[in-house]
Amino acid sequence: TNANWTIGGALSPVGTFDGQQYEIEISFYLTGGNWWLYLGGLSPQHAVGYYPTSLFNGGAMASHATEAMYGGETICGAVGPWGEMGSGAMSGAVFPRAAWQRSIFVLPRSGGAQWANLTGQTPSPACYTQHVGSYAAPWNVSLFYGGPGGGNC
């Protein structure tokens, strides 16, 4: 791991609902037998750490990824409602209210980069929604998502 990053630490600053927004570039890249996590770019100083491909016991992730998942996830304890995702706004609120991931691309094994081909999933539409779209730069292929959660998800 890179000593400049605190594993499990918080990223800051964070955006506010209807206020200032902040972004960070997040990448996973397979090189040298390791899946490296980068925050803020793909140059060496942005490497956070890696997962050795040996963890995948010769499975597909030992040599390549077959899919990537984007968006958010919430958890609920034994008692109580499901929490907010993102700002708590549904995906239709879009920027700057809903959570988003923009300019989503993949790095194929053959080299280069290509825009991701996203398929949306909404397992709990009463509590959370998503919207996948293609926009002009700098948004390109983007995902808006979020929701207030609740007790009936």
PDB file of C-alpha atoms in Angstrom:
ATOM      1  CA  THR A   1       0.000   0.000   0.000  1.00  0.00           C
ATOM      2  CA  ASN A   2       0.949   3.632  -0.415  1.00  0.00           C
ATOM      3  CA  ALA A   3       1.690   5.365   2.904  1.00  0.00           C
ATOM      4  CA  ASN A   4       0.194   8.603   1.506  1.00  0.00           C
ATOM      5  CA  TRP A   5      -3.288   7.062   1.717  1.00  0.00           C
ATOM      6  CA  THR A   6      -5.071   5.979   4.901  1.00  0.00           C
ATOM      7  CA  ILE A   7      -6.752   2.643   4.225  1.00  0.00           C
ATOM      8  CA  GLY A   8     -10.323   2.907   5.515  1.00  0.00           C
ATOM      9  CA  GLY A   9      -9.961   6.676   5.890  1.00  0.00           C
ATOM     10  CA  ALA A  10     -12.416   9.283   4.680  1.00  0.00           C
ATOM     11  CA  LEU A  11     -12.041  11.265   1.485  1.00  0.00           C
ATOM     12  CA  SER A  12     -12.553  14.994   1.756  1.00  0.00           C
ATOM     13  CA  PRO A  13     -13.884  17.463   0.963  1.00  0.00           C
ATOM     14  CA  VAL A  14     -17.377  16.166   0.274  1.00  0.00           C
ATOM     15  CA  GLY A  15     -20.156  17.810  -1.703  1.00  0.00           C
ATOM     16  CA  THR A  16     -23.351  19.175  -0.214  1.00  0.00           C
ATOM     17  CA  PHE A  17     -26.929  18.898  -1.459  1.00  0.00           C
ATOM     18  CA  ASP A  18     -27.537  21.713  -3.958  1.00  0.00           C
ATOM     19  CA  GLY A  19     -24.101  23.091  -3.090  1.00  0.00           C
ATOM     20  CA  GLN A  20     -20.450  22.679  -4.012  1.00  0.00           C
ATOM     21  CA  GLN A  21     -19.586  19.309  -5.585  1.00  0.00           C
ATOM     22  CA  TYR A  22     -16.248  17.476  -5.637  1.00  0.00           C
ATOM     23  CA  GLU A  23     -14.948  14.585  -7.711  1.00  0.00           C
ATOM     24  CA  ILE A  24     -12.157  12.043  -7.542  1.00  0.00           C
ATOM     25  CA  GLU A  25     -11.013   9.757 -10.331  1.00  0.00           C
ATOM     26  CA  ILE A  26     -11.103   6.100  -9.245  1.00  0.00           C
ATOM     27  CA  SER A  27      -9.483   3.342 -11.303  1.00  0.00           C
ATOM     28  CA  PHE A  28      -8.671  -0.340 -11.034  1.00  0.00           C
ATOM     29  CA  TYR A  29      -5.965  -1.534 -13.369  1.00  0.00           C
ATOM     30  CA  LEU A  30      -4.498  -5.007 -13.836  1.00  0.00           C
ATOM     31  CA  THR A  31      -0.734  -4.920 -14.222  1.00  0.00           C
ATOM     32  CA  GLY A  32       2.173  -7.073 -13.091  1.00  0.00           C
ATOM     33  CA  GLY A  33      -0.124  -9.751 -11.658  1.00  0.00           C
ATOM     34  CA  ASN A  34      -1.957  -7.310  -9.381  1.00  0.00           C
ATOM     35  CA  TRP A  35      -5.217  -5.375  -9.494  1.00  0.00           C
ATOM     36  CA  TRP A  36      -4.101  -1.860  -8.527  1.00  0.00           C
ATOM     37  CA  LEU A  37      -6.436   0.788  -7.056  1.00  0.00           C
ATOM     38  CA  TYR A  38      -5.661   4.357  -8.117  1.00  0.00           C
ATOM     39  CA  LEU A  39      -7.265   7.537  -6.767  1.00  0.00           C
ATOM     40  CA  GLY A  40      -6.783  10.762  -8.704  1.00  0.00           C
ATOM     41  CA  GLY A  41      -5.134   9.356 -11.837  1.00  0.00           C
ATOM     42  CA  LEU A  42      -3.136   6.411 -13.163  1.00  0.00           C
ATOM     43  CA  SER A  43       0.348   7.741 -12.421  1.00  0.00           C
ATOM     44  CA  PRO A  44       2.443   5.873  -9.804  1.00  0.00           C
ATOM     45  CA  GLN A  45       1.979   8.482  -7.065  1.00  0.00           C
ATOM     46  CA  HIS A  46      -1.801   7.883  -7.235  1.00  0.00           C
ATOM     47  CA  ALA A  47      -1.539   4.137  -6.572  1.00  0.00           C
ATOM     48  CA  VAL A  48      -3.238   3.281  -3.274  1.00  0.00           C
ATOM     49  CA  GLY A  49      -2.511  -0.444  -3.156  1.00  0.00           C
ATOM     50  CA  TYR A  50      -3.304  -3.711  -4.875  1.00  0.00           C
ATOM     51  CA  TYR A  51      -5.021  -7.081  -4.716  1.00  0.00           C
ATOM     52  CA  PRO A  52      -2.704  -9.894  -5.890  1.00  0.00           C
ATOM     53  CA  THR A  53      -4.315 -11.996  -8.625  1.00  0.00           C
ATOM     54  CA  SER A  54      -3.330 -15.070  -6.584  1.00  0.00           C
ATOM     55  CA  LEU A  55      -6.356 -14.262  -4.383  1.00  0.00           C
ATOM     56  CA  PHE A  56      -8.580 -15.392  -7.252  1.00  0.00           C
ATOM     57  CA  ASN A  57      -7.259 -18.989  -7.371  1.00  0.00           C
ATOM     58  CA  GLY A  58      -6.864 -19.135 -11.145  1.00  0.00           C
ATOM     59  CA  GLY A  59     -10.391 -17.811 -11.805  1.00  0.00           C
ATOM     60  CA  ALA A  60     -11.211 -15.157 -14.377  1.00  0.00           C
ATOM     61  CA  MET A  61     -10.085 -12.295 -12.114  1.00  0.00           C
ATOM     62  CA  ALA A  62      -6.579 -13.815 -12.089  1.00  0.00           C
ATOM     63  CA  SER A  63      -6.164 -12.620 -15.683  1.00  0.00           C
ATOM     64  CA  HIS A  64      -9.023 -10.257 -16.550  1.00  0.00           C
ATOM     65  CA  ALA A  65     -12.371  -8.857 -15.444  1.00  0.00           C
ATOM     66  CA  THR A  66     -15.579 -10.026 -17.079  1.00  0.00           C
ATOM     67  CA  GLU A  67     -17.703  -7.184 -15.721  1.00  0.00           C
ATOM     68  CA  ALA A  68     -17.537  -4.168 -13.435  1.00  0.00           C
ATOM     69  CA  MET A  69     -20.309  -2.823 -11.250  1.00  0.00           C
ATOM     70  CA  TYR A  70     -20.877   0.874 -10.626  1.00  0.00           C
ATOM     71  CA  GLY A  71     -23.239   2.788  -8.395  1.00  0.00           C
ATOM     72  CA  GLY A  72     -23.917   2.501  -4.704  1.00  0.00           C
ATOM     73  CA  GLU A  73     -24.913   0.061  -2.033  1.00  0.00           C
ATOM     74  CA  THR A  74     -26.553   0.379   1.354  1.00  0.00           C
ATOM     75  CA  ILE A  75     -26.883  -1.979   4.274  1.00  0.00           C
ATOM     76  CA  CYS A  76     -29.478  -2.361   6.975  1.00  0.00           C
ATOM     77  CA  GLY A  77     -28.963  -3.783  10.433  1.00  0.00           C
ATOM     78  CA  ALA A  78     -31.309  -6.282  12.055  1.00  0.00           C
ATOM     79  CA  VAL A  79     -33.652  -3.459  13.072  1.00  0.00           C
ATOM     80  CA  GLY A  80     -34.400  -0.189  11.363  1.00  0.00           C
ATOM     81  CA  PRO A  81     -34.866   1.273   7.900  1.00  0.00           C
ATOM     82  CA  TRP A  82     -32.430   1.158   4.991  1.00  0.00           C
ATOM     83  CA  GLY A  83     -30.260   4.276   4.859  1.00  0.00           C
ATOM     84  CA  GLU A  84     -29.881   6.953   2.237  1.00  0.00           C
ATOM     85  CA  MET A  85     -27.809   6.329  -0.855  1.00  0.00           C
ATOM     86  CA  GLY A  86     -25.758   9.309  -1.977  1.00  0.00           C
ATOM     87  CA  SER A  87     -27.455  12.537  -0.906  1.00  0.00           C
ATOM     88  CA  GLY A  88     -30.775  10.745  -0.454  1.00  0.00           C
ATOM     89  CA  ALA A  89     -32.132  12.179  -3.714  1.00  0.00           C
ATOM     90  CA  MET A  90     -33.511   9.831  -6.385  1.00  0.00           C
ATOM     91  CA  SER A  91     -31.614   9.625  -9.681  1.00  0.00           C
ATOM     92  CA  GLY A  92     -34.053  11.966 -11.451  1.00  0.00           C
ATOM     93  CA  ALA A  93     -32.713  14.867  -9.377  1.00  0.00           C
ATOM     94  CA  VAL A  94     -29.457  14.565 -11.415  1.00  0.00           C
ATOM     95  CA  PHE A  95     -26.502  16.914 -10.901  1.00  0.00           C
ATOM     96  CA  PRO A  96     -25.899  18.389  -8.336  1.00  0.00           C
ATOM     97  CA  ARG A  97     -28.418  16.542  -6.192  1.00  0.00           C
ATOM     98  CA  ALA A  98     -28.254  12.824  -7.042  1.00  0.00           C
ATOM     99  CA  ALA A  99     -25.073  10.804  -6.636  1.00  0.00           C
ATOM    100  CA  TRP A 100     -23.222  10.300  -9.906  1.00  0.00           C
ATOM    101  CA  GLN A 101     -20.352   8.577 -11.616  1.00  0.00           C
ATOM    102  CA  ARG A 102     -19.336  10.144 -14.899  1.00  0.00           C
ATOM    103  CA  SER A 103     -17.055   9.462 -17.854  1.00  0.00           C
ATOM    104  CA  ILE A 104     -17.084   5.737 -17.125  1.00  0.00           C
ATOM    105  CA  PHE A 105     -14.691   3.801 -19.322  1.00  0.00           C
ATOM    106  CA  VAL A 106     -12.880   0.484 -19.317  1.00  0.00           C
ATOM    107  CA  LEU A 107      -9.341  -0.466 -20.331  1.00  0.00           C
ATOM    108  CA  PRO A 108      -9.571  -3.630 -22.469  1.00  0.00           C
ATOM    109  CA  ARG A 109      -6.755  -6.195 -22.410  1.00  0.00           C
ATOM    110  CA  SER A 110      -6.106  -5.372 -26.069  1.00  0.00           C
ATOM    111  CA  GLY A 111      -5.113  -1.835 -25.045  1.00  0.00           C
ATOM    112  CA  GLY A 112      -6.624   1.604 -25.317  1.00  0.00           C
ATOM    113  CA  ALA A 113      -9.822   2.693 -23.623  1.00  0.00           C
ATOM    114  CA  GLN A 114     -13.495   2.419 -24.493  1.00  0.00           C
ATOM    115  CA  TRP A 115     -16.656   3.879 -23.031  1.00  0.00           C
ATOM    116  CA  ALA A 116     -18.463   1.469 -20.736  1.00  0.00           C
ATOM    117  CA  ASN A 117     -21.637  -0.204 -21.938  1.00  0.00           C
ATOM    118  CA  LEU A 118     -23.801   0.093 -18.821  1.00  0.00           C
ATOM    119  CA  THR A 119     -27.013  -1.753 -18.020  1.00  0.00           C
ATOM    120  CA  GLY A 120     -29.014  -0.276 -15.157  1.00  0.00           C
ATOM    121  CA  GLN A 121     -30.449  -2.347 -12.316  1.00  0.00           C
ATOM    122  CA  THR A 122     -32.939  -1.099  -9.741  1.00  0.00           C
ATOM    123  CA  PRO A 123     -33.746  -3.877  -7.257  1.00  0.00           C
ATOM    124  CA  SER A 124     -35.587  -1.541  -4.819  1.00  0.00           C
ATOM    125  CA  PRO A 125     -37.261   1.185  -6.935  1.00  0.00           C
ATOM    126  CA  ALA A 126     -39.420   2.418  -4.049  1.00  0.00           C
ATOM    127  CA  CYS A 127     -36.258   3.390  -2.151  1.00  0.00           C
ATOM    128  CA  TYR A 128     -33.516   3.878  -4.749  1.00  0.00           C
ATOM    129  CA  THR A 129     -33.344   4.619  -8.472  1.00  0.00           C
ATOM    130  CA  GLN A 130     -30.710   4.826 -11.176  1.00  0.00           C
ATOM    131  CA  HIS A 131     -30.415   6.365 -14.616  1.00  0.00           C
ATOM    132  CA  VAL A 132     -27.732   5.505 -17.187  1.00  0.00           C
ATOM    133  CA  GLY A 133     -27.116   7.952 -20.002  1.00  0.00           C
ATOM    134  CA  SER A 134     -24.704   9.189 -22.666  1.00  0.00           C
ATOM    135  CA  TYR A 135     -23.996  12.914 -22.594  1.00  0.00           C
ATOM    136  CA  ALA A 136     -21.664  15.492 -24.097  1.00  0.00           C
ATOM    137  CA  ALA A 137     -18.171  15.791 -22.587  1.00  0.00           C
ATOM    138  CA  PRO A 138     -17.203  15.909 -19.795  1.00  0.00           C
ATOM    139  CA  TRP A 139     -20.067  13.645 -18.669  1.00  0.00           C
ATOM    140  CA  ASN A 140     -19.901  11.088 -21.512  1.00  0.00           C
ATOM    141  CA  VAL A 141     -21.225   7.716 -20.245  1.00  0.00           C
ATOM    142  CA  SER A 142     -22.650   8.485 -16.791  1.00  0.00           C
ATOM    143  CA  LEU A 143     -24.744   6.989 -14.023  1.00  0.00           C
ATOM    144  CA  PHE A 144     -27.009   8.959 -11.687  1.00  0.00           C
ATOM    145  CA  TYR A 145     -28.313   7.094  -8.650  1.00  0.00           C
ATOM    146  CA  GLY A 146     -29.548   7.386  -5.084  1.00  0.00           C
ATOM    147  CA  GLY A 147     -32.584   7.520  -2.905  1.00  0.00           C
ATOM    148  CA  PRO A 148     -33.885   8.092   0.603  1.00  0.00           C
ATOM    149  CA  GLY A 149     -34.010   4.440   1.657  1.00  0.00           C
ATOM    150  CA  GLY A 150     -36.740   3.560   4.091  1.00  0.00           C
ATOM    151  CA  GLY A 151     -38.380   0.652   5.854  1.00  0.00           C
ATOM    152  CA  ASN A 152     -39.966  -1.056   2.868  1.00  0.00           C
ATOM    153  CA  CYS A 153     -37.035  -1.619   0.528  1.00  0.00           C
TER     154      CYS A 153
END
